[in-house]
PDB file of C-alpha atoms and ligand atoms in Angstrom:
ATOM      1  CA  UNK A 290       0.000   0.000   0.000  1.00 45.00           C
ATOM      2  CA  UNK A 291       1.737   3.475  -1.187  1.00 45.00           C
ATOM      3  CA  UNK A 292       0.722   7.131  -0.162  1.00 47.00           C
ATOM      4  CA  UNK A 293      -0.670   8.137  -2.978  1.00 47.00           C
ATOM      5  CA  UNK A 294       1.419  11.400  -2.727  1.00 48.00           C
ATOM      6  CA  UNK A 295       4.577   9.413  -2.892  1.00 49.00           C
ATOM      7  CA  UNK A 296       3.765   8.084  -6.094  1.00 51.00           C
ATOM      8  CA  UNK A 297       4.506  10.113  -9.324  1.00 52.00           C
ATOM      9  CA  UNK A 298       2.837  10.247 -12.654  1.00 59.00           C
ATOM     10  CA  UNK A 299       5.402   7.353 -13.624  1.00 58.00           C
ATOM     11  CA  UNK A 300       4.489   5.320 -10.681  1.00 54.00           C
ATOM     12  CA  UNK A 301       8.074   5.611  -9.337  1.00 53.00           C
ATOM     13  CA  UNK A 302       8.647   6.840  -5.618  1.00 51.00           C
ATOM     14  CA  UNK A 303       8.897  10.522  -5.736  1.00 49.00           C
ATOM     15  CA  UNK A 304      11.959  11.361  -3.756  1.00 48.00           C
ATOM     16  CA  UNK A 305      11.381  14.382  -1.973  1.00 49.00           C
ATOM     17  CA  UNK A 306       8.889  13.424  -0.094  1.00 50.00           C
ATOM     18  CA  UNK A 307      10.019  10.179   1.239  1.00 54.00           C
ATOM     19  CA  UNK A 308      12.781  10.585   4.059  1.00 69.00           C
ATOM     20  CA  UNK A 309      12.082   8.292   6.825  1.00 76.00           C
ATOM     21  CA  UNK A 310      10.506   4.554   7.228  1.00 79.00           C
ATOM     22  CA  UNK A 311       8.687   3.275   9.912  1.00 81.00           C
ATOM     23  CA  UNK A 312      10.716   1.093  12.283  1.00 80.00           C
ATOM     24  CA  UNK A 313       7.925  -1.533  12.691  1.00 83.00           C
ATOM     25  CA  UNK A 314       5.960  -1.961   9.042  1.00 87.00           C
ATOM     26  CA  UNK A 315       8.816  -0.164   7.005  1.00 82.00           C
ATOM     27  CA  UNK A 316       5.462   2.118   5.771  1.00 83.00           C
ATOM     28  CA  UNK A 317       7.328   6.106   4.177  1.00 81.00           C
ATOM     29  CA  UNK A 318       7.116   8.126   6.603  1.00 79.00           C
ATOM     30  CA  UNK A 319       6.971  11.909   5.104  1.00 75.00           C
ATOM     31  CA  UNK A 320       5.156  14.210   7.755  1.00 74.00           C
ATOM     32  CA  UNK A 321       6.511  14.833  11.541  1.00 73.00           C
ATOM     33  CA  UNK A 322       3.553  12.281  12.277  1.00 76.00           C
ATOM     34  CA  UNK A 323       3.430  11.187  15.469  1.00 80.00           C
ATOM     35  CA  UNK A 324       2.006   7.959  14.615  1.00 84.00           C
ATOM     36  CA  UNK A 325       2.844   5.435  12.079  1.00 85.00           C
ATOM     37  CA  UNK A 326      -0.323   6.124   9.291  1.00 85.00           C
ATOM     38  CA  UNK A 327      -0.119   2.585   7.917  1.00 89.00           C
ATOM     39  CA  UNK A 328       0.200   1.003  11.796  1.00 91.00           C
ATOM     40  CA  UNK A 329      -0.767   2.692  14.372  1.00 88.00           C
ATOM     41  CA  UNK A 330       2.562   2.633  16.006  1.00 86.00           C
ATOM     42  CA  UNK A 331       4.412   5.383  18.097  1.00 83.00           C
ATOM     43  CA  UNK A 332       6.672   7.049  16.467  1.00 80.00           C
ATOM     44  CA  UNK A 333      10.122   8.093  18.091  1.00 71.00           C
ATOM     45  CA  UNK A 334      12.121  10.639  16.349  1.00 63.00           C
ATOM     46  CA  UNK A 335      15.342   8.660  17.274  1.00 60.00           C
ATOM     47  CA  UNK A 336      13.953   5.519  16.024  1.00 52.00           C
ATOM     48  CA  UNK A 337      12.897   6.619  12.369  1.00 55.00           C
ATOM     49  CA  UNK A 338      14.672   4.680  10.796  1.00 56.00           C
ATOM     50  CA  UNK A 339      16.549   6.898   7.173  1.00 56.00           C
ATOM     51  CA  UNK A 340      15.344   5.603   4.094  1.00 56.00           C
ATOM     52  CA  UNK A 341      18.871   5.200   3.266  1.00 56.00           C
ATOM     53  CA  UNK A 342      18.018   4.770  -0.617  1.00 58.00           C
ATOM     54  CA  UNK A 343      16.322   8.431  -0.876  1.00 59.00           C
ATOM     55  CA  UNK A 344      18.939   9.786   1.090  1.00 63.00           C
ATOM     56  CA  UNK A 345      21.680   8.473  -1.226  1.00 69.00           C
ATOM     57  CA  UNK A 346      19.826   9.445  -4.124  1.00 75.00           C
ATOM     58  CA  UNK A 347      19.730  12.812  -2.521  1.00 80.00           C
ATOM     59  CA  UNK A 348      23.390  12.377  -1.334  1.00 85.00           C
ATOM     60  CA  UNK A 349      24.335  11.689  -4.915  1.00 88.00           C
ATOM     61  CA  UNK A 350      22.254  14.543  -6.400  1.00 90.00           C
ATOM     62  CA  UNK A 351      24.155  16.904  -4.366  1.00 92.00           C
ATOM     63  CA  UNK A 352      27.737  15.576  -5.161  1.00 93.00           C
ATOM     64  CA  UNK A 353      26.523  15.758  -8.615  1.00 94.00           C
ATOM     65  CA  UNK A 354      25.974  19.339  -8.486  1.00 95.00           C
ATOM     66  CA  UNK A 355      29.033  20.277  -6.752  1.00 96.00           C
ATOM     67  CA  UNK A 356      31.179  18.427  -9.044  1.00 97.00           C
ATOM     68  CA  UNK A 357      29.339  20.493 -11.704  1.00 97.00           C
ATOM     69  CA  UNK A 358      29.637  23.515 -10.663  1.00 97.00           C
ATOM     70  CA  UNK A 359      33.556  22.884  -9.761  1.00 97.00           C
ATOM     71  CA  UNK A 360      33.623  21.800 -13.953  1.00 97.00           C
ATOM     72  CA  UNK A 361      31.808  25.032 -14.939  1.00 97.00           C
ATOM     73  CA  UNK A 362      34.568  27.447 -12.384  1.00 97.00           C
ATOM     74  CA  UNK A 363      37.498  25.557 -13.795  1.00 97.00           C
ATOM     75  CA  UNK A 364      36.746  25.815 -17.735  1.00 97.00           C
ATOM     76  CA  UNK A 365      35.499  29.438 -16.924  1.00 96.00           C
ATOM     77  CA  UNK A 366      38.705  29.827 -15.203  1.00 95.00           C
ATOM     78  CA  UNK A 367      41.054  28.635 -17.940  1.00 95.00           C
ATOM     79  CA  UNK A 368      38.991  30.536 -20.535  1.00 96.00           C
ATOM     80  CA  UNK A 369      39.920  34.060 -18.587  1.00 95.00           C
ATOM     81  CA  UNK A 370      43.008  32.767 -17.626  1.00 94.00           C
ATOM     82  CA  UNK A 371      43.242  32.356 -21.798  1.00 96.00           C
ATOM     83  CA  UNK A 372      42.426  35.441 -22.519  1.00 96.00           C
ATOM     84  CA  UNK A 373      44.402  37.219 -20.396  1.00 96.00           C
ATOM     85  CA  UNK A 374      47.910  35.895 -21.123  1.00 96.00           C
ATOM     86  CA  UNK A 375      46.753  35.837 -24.912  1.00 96.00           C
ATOM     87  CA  UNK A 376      46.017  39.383 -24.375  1.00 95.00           C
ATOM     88  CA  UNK A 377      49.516  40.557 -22.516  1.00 95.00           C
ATOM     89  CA  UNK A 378      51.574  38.156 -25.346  1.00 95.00           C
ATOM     90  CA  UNK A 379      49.726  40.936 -27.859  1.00 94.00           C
ATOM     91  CA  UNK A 380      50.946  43.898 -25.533  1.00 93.00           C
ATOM     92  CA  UNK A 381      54.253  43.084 -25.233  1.00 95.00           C
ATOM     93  CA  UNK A 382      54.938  41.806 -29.114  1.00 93.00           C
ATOM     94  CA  UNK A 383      54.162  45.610 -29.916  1.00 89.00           C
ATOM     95  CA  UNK A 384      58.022  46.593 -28.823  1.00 88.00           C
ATOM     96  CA  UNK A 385      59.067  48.704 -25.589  1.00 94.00           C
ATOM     97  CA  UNK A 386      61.628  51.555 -25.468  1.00 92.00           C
ATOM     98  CA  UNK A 387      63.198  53.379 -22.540  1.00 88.00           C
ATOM     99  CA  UNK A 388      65.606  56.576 -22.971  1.00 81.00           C
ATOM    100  CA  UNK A 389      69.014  55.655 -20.437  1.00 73.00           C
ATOM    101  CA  UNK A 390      70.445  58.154 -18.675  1.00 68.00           C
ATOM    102  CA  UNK A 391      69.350  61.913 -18.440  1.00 67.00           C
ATOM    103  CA  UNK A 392      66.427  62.701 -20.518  1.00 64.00           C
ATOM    104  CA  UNK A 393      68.919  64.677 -23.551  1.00 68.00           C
ATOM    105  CA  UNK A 394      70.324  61.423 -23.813  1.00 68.00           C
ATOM    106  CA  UNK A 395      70.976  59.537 -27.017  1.00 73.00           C
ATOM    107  CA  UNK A 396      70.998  55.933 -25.904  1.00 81.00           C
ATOM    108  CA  UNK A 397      67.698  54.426 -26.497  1.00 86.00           C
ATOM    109  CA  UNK A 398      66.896  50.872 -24.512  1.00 90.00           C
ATOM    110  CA  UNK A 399      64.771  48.531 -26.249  1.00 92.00           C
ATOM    111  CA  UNK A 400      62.998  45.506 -25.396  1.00 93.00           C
ATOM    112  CA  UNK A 401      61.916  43.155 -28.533  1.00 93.00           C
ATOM    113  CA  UNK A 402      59.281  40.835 -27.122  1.00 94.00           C
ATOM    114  CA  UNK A 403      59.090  37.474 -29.505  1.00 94.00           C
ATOM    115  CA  UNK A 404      57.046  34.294 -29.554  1.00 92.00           C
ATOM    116  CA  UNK A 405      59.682  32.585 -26.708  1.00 93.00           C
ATOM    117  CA  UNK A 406      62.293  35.113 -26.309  1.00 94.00           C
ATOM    118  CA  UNK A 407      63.150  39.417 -25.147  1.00 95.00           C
ATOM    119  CA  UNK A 408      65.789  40.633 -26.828  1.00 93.00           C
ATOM    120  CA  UNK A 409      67.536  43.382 -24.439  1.00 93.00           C
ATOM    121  CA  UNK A 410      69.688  46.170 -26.979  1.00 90.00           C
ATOM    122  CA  UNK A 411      70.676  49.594 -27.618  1.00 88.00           C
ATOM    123  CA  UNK A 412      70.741  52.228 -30.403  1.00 84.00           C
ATOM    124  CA  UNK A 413      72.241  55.695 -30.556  1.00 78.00           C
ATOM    125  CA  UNK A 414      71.939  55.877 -33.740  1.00 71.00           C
ATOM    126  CA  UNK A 415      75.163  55.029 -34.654  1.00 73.00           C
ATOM    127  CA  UNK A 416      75.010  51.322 -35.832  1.00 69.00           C
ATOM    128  CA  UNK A 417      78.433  50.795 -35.177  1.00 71.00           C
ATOM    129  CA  UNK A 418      77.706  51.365 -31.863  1.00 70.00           C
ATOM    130  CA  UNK A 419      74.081  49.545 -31.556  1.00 73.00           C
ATOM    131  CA  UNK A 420      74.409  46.375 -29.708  1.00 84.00           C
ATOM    132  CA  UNK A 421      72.245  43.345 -28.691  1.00 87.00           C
ATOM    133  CA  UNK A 422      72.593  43.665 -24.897  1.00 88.00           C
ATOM    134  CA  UNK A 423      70.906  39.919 -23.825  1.00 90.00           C
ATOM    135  CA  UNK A 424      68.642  38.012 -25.011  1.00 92.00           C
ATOM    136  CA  UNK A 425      66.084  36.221 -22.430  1.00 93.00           C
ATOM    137  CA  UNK A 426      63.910  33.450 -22.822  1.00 94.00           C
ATOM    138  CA  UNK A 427      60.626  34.391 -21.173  1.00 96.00           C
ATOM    139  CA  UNK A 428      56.930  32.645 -21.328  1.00 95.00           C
ATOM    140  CA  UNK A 429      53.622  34.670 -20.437  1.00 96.00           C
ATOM    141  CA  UNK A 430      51.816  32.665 -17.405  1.00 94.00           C
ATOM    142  CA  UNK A 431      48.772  35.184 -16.543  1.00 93.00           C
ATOM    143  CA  UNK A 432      47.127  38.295 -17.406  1.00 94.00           C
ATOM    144  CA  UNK A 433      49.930  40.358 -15.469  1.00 95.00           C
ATOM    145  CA  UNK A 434      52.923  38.104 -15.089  1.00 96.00           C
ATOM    146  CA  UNK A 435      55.678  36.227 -17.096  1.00 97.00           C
ATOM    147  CA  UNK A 436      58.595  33.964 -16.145  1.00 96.00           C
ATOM    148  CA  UNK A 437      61.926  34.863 -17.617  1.00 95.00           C
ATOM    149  CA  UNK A 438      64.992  32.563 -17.810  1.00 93.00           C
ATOM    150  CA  UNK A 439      67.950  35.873 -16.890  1.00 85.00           C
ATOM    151  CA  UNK A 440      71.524  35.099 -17.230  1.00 70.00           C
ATOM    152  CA  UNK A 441      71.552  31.348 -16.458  1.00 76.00           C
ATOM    153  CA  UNK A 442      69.212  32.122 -13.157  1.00 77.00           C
ATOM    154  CA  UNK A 443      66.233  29.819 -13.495  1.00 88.00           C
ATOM    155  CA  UNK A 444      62.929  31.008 -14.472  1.00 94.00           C
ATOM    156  CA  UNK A 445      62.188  34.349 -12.238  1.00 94.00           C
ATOM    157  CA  UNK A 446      58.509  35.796 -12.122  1.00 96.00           C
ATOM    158  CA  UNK A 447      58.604  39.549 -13.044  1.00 97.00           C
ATOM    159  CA  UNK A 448      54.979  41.100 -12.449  1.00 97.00           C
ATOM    160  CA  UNK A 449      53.651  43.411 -14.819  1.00 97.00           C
ATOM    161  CA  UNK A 450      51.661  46.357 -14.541  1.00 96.00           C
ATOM    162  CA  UNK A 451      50.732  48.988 -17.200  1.00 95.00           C
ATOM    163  CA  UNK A 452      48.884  52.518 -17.229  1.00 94.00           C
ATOM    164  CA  UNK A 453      45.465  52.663 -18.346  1.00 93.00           C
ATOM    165  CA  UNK A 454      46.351  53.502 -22.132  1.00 91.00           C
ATOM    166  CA  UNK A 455      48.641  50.825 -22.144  1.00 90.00           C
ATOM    167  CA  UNK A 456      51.768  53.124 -23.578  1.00 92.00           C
ATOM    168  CA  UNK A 457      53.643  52.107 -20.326  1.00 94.00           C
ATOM    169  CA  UNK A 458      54.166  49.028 -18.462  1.00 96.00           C
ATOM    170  CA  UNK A 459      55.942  48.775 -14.863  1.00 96.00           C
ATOM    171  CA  UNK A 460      57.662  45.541 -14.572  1.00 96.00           C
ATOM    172  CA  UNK A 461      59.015  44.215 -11.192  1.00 96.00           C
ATOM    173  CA  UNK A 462      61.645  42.987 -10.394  1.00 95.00           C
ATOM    174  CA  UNK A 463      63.675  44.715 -13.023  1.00 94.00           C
ATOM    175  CA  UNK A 464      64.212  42.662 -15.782  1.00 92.00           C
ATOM    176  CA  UNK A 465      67.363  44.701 -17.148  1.00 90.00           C
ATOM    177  CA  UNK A 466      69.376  45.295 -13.529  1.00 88.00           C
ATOM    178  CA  UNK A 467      68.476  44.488  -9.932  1.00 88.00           C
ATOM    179  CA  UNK A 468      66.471  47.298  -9.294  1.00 92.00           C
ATOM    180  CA  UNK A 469      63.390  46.512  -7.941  1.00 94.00           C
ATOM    181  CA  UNK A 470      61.283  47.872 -10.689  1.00 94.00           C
ATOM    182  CA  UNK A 471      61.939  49.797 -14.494  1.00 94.00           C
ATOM    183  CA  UNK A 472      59.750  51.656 -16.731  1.00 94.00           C
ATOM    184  CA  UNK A 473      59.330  50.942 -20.345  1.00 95.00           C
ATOM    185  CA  UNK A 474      57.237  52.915 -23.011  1.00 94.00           C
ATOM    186  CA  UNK A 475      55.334  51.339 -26.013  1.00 91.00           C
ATOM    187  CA  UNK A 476      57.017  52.858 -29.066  1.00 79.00           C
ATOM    188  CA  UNK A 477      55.194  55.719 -31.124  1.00 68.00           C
TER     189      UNK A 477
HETATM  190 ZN1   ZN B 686       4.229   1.474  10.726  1.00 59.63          ZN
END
């Protein structure tokens, strides 16, 4: 004999409402009844007895979701996370320049971002003079940092940070001395 209530369209236990059984018949027990409706018998709260199938069902239903939701944050994650280093690899392929010295100085400082590599030079115009300072192997790893490979160092993390226009990016450490931070300028 089932509770008609219990029962679905499909005939099939409905879930939610089923979450105890009675201790003596084994009859669904869905209200805080305080007798058993199919046999009369008292019912103790600490002797209702989980209808350990629902419960698992239920149990299961809410791993489900959780695992779900973790999927959807991850891919969502790795999409931005995407995005962003795809968008600083753009920013830095466009070239950087800084003027060394006093500001009447000739000595220009460039950085040449390519797919894998930075190479660090100078011009003054002279090209007998211009040299190829270093070149660095360097990877982008998020939206505002990369790793570079210095002078036989390991990989070092040097954060970036630009202004809102994007001519100028802050990056620290240094990636041309030891100072703790150096200002380059998108070229013209
Ligand atoms: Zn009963």
């Amino acid at each position: 004999m089932c509770d008609e209530s219990l029962v679905d369209e499909n005939g099939e236990i409905n879930d939610k409402q089923v979450d105890f059984i009675c201790h003596n018949c084994g009859e669904n027990i869905t209200n805080n009844n305080e007798y058993c409706p199919k046999c009369g018998v008292k019912l103790n709260t600490d002797e209702l007895i989980f209808n350990s199938n629902t419960k698992n069902k239920s149990y299961l239903k809410i791993i489900l979701g959780i695992v779900i939701i973790i999927t959807v944050i991850l891919i969502t994650t790795a999409i931005i996370n995407y995005i962003q280093i795809s968008n600083l690899k753009k920013e830095l392929l466009q070239g950087w320049e800084r003027v060394d010295g006093d500001k009447n100085s000739n000595i220009l400082c460039v950085l040449d971002f390519s797919e894998n590599e930075i190479d660090y030079r100078v011009e003054t115009g002279y090209k007998w003079i211009d040299t190829k300072i270093a070149t660095f192997e360097y990877k982008v790893i998020s939206g505002n940092k990369i790793k570079v490979n210095r002078f036989g160092y390991g990989w070092e993390t040097i954060n970036i940070e630009f202004n809102d226009d994007k001519t100028m990016m802050k990056l620290s450490p240094a990636l041309t001395s030891v100072d703790d931070n150096e200002y380059w300028f998108q070229f013209d």
